[in-house]
GROMACS .gro file of C-alpha atoms in nm:
model
  184
    1MET     CA    1   4.762  -2.632  11.667
    2GLU     CA    2   4.565  -2.912  11.793
    3ARG     CA    3   4.222  -3.013  11.744
    4GLU     CA    4   4.001  -3.091  12.052
    5ARG     CA    5   3.816  -3.448  11.966
    6ILE     CA    6   3.531  -3.516  12.086
    7ILE     CA    7   3.429  -3.908  12.203
    8LEU     CA    8   3.059  -4.007  12.307
    9GLY     CA    9   3.009  -4.294  12.542
   10ILE     CA   10   2.736  -4.547  12.498
   11ASP     CA   11   2.664  -4.801  12.808
   12PRO     CA   12   2.328  -4.986  12.597
   13GLY     CA   13   1.979  -5.119  12.742
   14THR     CA   14   1.710  -5.172  12.617
   15ASN     CA   15   1.535  -5.031  12.924
   16ALA     CA   16   1.751  -4.837  13.016
   17MET     CA   17   2.092  -4.685  12.745
   18GLY     CA   18   2.341  -4.432  12.954
   19TYR     CA   19   2.540  -4.171  12.772
   20GLY     CA   20   2.814  -3.984  12.810
   21LEU     CA   21   3.048  -3.653  12.602
   22ILE     CA   22   3.315  -3.547  12.611
   23ALA     CA   23   3.585  -3.349  12.464
   24CYS     CA   24   3.968  -3.466  12.465
   25LYS     CA   25   4.282  -3.198  12.382
   26SER     CA   26   4.578  -3.281  12.476
   27ASN     CA   27   4.662  -3.503  12.739
   28GLN     CA   28   4.317  -3.391  12.994
   29ALA     CA   29   3.922  -3.450  12.908
   30SER     CA   30   3.610  -3.271  13.019
   31LEU     CA   31   3.273  -3.316  13.104
   32ILE     CA   32   3.017  -3.268  12.821
   33LYS     CA   33   2.635  -3.416  12.928
   34PHE     CA   34   2.671  -3.696  13.041
   35ASP     CA   35   2.242  -3.877  13.150
   36VAL     CA   36   1.987  -4.194  13.062
   37VAL     CA   37   1.761  -4.198  12.832
   38LYS     CA   38   1.454  -4.430  12.945
   39THR     CA   39   1.298  -4.593  12.676
   40SER     CA   40   0.949  -4.767  12.673
   41GLY     CA   41   0.675  -5.024  12.429
   42GLU     CA   42   0.718  -5.253  12.254
   43SER     CA   43   1.084  -5.420  12.187
   44PHE     CA   44   1.112  -5.190  11.814
   45GLU     CA   45   0.926  -4.911  11.948
   46LYS     CA   46   1.252  -4.894  12.198
   47LEU     CA   47   1.523  -5.005  11.949
   48SER     CA   48   1.420  -4.738  11.747
   49LEU     CA   49   1.438  -4.425  12.023
   50ILE     CA   50   1.779  -4.601  12.107
   51PHE     CA   51   1.863  -4.519  11.668
   52ASN     CA   52   1.675  -4.130  11.732
   53THR     CA   53   1.818  -4.078  11.987
   54ILE     CA   54   2.216  -4.208  11.893
   55LEU     CA   55   2.133  -3.936  11.625
   56ASP     CA   56   1.998  -3.689  11.780
   57ILE     CA   57   2.352  -3.691  12.057
   58ILE     CA   58   2.554  -3.765  11.689
   59ASP     CA   59   2.426  -3.452  11.559
   60ARG     CA   60   2.393  -3.199  11.864
   61TYR     CA   61   2.734  -3.285  11.969
   62LYS     CA   62   3.024  -3.382  11.684
   63PRO     CA   63   3.136  -3.640  11.810
   64GLY     CA   64   3.340  -3.838  11.616
   65GLU     CA   65   3.403  -4.130  11.789
   66LEU     CA   66   3.197  -4.380  11.953
   67SER     CA   67   3.308  -4.511  12.301
   68ILE     CA   68   3.048  -4.801  12.322
   69GLU     CA   69   3.096  -5.125  12.632
   70SER     CA   70   3.017  -5.455  12.478
   71THR     CA   71   2.769  -5.731  12.553
   72PHE     CA   72   2.907  -6.067  12.804
   73TYR     CA   73   2.686  -6.364  12.853
   74GLY     CA   74   2.549  -6.384  13.198
   75LYS     CA   75   2.285  -6.614  13.282
   76ASN     CA   76   1.944  -6.538  13.061
   77ILE     CA   77   2.010  -6.543  12.770
   78GLN     CA   78   1.707  -6.375  12.616
   79SER     CA   79   1.795  -6.087  12.823
   80MET     CA   80   2.178  -6.122  12.609
   81LEU     CA   81   1.979  -6.096  12.236
   82LYS     CA   82   1.774  -5.793  12.425
   83LEU     CA   83   2.086  -5.582  12.485
   84GLY     CA   84   2.312  -5.686  12.187
   85ARG     CA   85   2.017  -5.575  11.967
   86ALA     CA   86   2.010  -5.247  12.229
   87GLN     CA   87   2.421  -5.195  12.129
   88GLY     CA   88   2.404  -5.221  11.753
   89MET     CA   89   2.126  -4.983  11.647
   90ALA     CA   90   2.393  -4.756  11.896
   91ILE     CA   91   2.633  -4.856  11.679
   92ALA     CA   92   2.421  -4.838  11.319
   93ALA     CA   93   2.361  -4.508  11.435
   94ALA     CA   94   2.672  -4.363  11.502
   95LEU     CA   95   2.843  -4.557  11.131
   96PHE     CA   96   2.544  -4.465  10.977
   97ARG     CA   97   2.703  -4.060  11.099
   98GLY     CA   98   3.095  -4.151  11.027
   99LEU     CA   99   3.239  -4.194  11.359
  100LYS     CA  100   3.479  -4.467  11.460
  101VAL     CA  101   3.297  -4.731  11.637
  102THR     CA  102   3.539  -4.933  11.917
  103GLU     CA  103   3.398  -5.155  12.197
  104TYR     CA  104   3.511  -5.236  12.470
  105SER     CA  105   3.461  -5.473  12.800
  106PRO     CA  106   3.321  -5.391  13.113
  107ARG     CA  107   3.612  -5.557  13.240
  108ARG     CA  108   3.877  -5.347  13.006
  109ILE     CA  109   3.604  -5.036  13.049
  110LYS     CA  110   3.670  -5.022  13.462
  111GLN     CA  111   4.024  -5.142  13.481
  112SER     CA  112   4.098  -4.866  13.260
  113VAL     CA  113   3.923  -4.566  13.490
  114THR     CA  114   4.054  -4.770  13.808
  115GLY     CA  115   4.273  -4.969  13.761
  116ARG     CA  116   4.067  -5.234  13.873
  117GLY     CA  117   3.874  -5.439  13.629
  118ASN     CA  118   3.678  -5.599  13.830
  119ALA     CA  119   3.586  -5.211  13.996
  120SER     CA  120   3.221  -5.114  14.123
  121LYS     CA  121   2.982  -4.864  13.972
  122GLU     CA  122   2.996  -4.663  14.272
  123GLN     CA  123   3.358  -4.710  14.197
  124VAL     CA  124   3.395  -4.573  13.849
  125ALA     CA  125   3.153  -4.356  13.925
  126ALA     CA  126   3.406  -4.142  14.236
  127MET     CA  127   3.686  -4.211  13.942
  128LEU     CA  128   3.508  -4.063  13.733
  129SER     CA  129   3.510  -3.690  13.949
  130ARG     CA  130   3.864  -3.723  13.966
  131ILE     CA  131   3.977  -3.751  13.678
  132LEU     CA  132   3.770  -3.519  13.523
  133GLY     CA  133   3.788  -3.246  13.708
  134GLU     CA  134   3.420  -3.235  13.888
  135ALA     CA  135   3.201  -3.390  14.144
  136LEU     CA  136   2.936  -3.578  13.944
  137PRO     CA  137   2.604  -3.556  14.010
  138VAL     CA  138   2.463  -3.852  14.194
  139GLY     CA  139   2.207  -4.041  13.916
  140SER     CA  140   2.201  -4.303  13.717
  141LEU     CA  141   2.493  -4.583  13.676
  142ASP     CA  142   2.408  -4.640  13.322
  143ALA     CA  143   2.490  -4.262  13.259
  144THR     CA  144   2.843  -4.349  13.430
  145ASP     CA  145   2.882  -4.650  13.277
  146ALA     CA  146   2.864  -4.416  12.898
  147LEU     CA  147   3.123  -4.244  13.048
  148ALA     CA  148   3.337  -4.432  13.193
  149ALA     CA  149   3.365  -4.564  12.844
  150ALA     CA  150   3.418  -4.267  12.641
  151VAL     CA  151   3.711  -4.220  12.944
  152CYS     CA  152   3.857  -4.524  12.865
  153HIS     CA  153   3.855  -4.476  12.475
  154PHE     CA  154   4.074  -4.142  12.574
  155LEU     CA  155   4.303  -4.368  12.803
  156GLN     CA  156   4.348  -4.551  12.602
  157LYS     CA  157   4.445  -4.344  12.297
  158ASP     CA  158   4.665  -4.109  12.509
  159ALA     CA  159   4.815  -4.423  12.634
  160SER     CA  160   4.990  -4.486  12.372
  161ALA     CA  161   5.095  -4.092  12.235
  162ILE     CA  162   5.216  -4.059  12.633
  163SER     CA  163   5.507  -4.413  12.576
  164ALA     CA  164   5.530  -4.314  12.206
  165GLU     CA  165   5.651  -3.989  12.374
  166ARG     CA  166   5.869  -4.146  12.688
  167ALA     CA  167   6.088  -4.385  12.504
  168TYR     CA  168   6.374  -4.404  12.647
  169LYS     CA  169   6.686  -4.526  12.405
  170SER     CA  170   6.980  -4.720  12.671
  171TRP     CA  171   6.870  -4.734  13.028
  172LYS     CA  172   7.111  -4.457  13.088
  173ASP     CA  173   6.837  -4.255  12.915
  174PHE     CA  174   6.583  -4.384  13.191
  175VAL     CA  175   6.742  -4.355  13.471
  176ALA     CA  176   6.847  -4.005  13.455
  177GLU     CA  177   6.517  -3.831  13.364
  178ASN     CA  178   6.384  -4.115  13.663
  179PRO     CA  179   6.647  -4.093  13.916
  180GLY     CA  180   6.453  -4.164  14.155
  181LYS     CA  181   6.351  -4.495  14.015
  182SER     CA  182   6.678  -4.618  14.041
  183LYS     CA  183   6.841  -4.777  14.380
  184LYS     CA  184   7.216  -4.762  14.361
   0.00000   0.00000   0.00000
């Protein structure tokens, strides 16, 4: 009997950090929760809040894996450094609780969810509704970005399982199982 996996996705940020949780069983993913943590105060207060909030989320929902969006270089190096600190706190909290951590670039997350690496945040949110089979409330795009990180991780894991299941020993086997994909 297959066990249910719970994946926590994080879109790191020092002012607003999105998080999303999905439950995965077989090749199905379902939404548990997604939201945004707003922080205020001095830099170290924000980092402490991020760390403690991630610990609380892990303790409450018991995920086994963290999927987090990687930082990327923009025009402002100070913003990138702050984002890296926020990401580091989320990763540290996950490792402190023994979660497996995987990092994905924003482009890879978008590509996994929508098929296009340059998709807009709104397109990602719309596709998440389709994948998870439910209308997502209109809200913060930081929360849907975090949910996309979790779904990306689910799809990456599933892609390897699906390709292993559909291994063909010959071209003849492929044609026999996929009659509509070949021309005579």
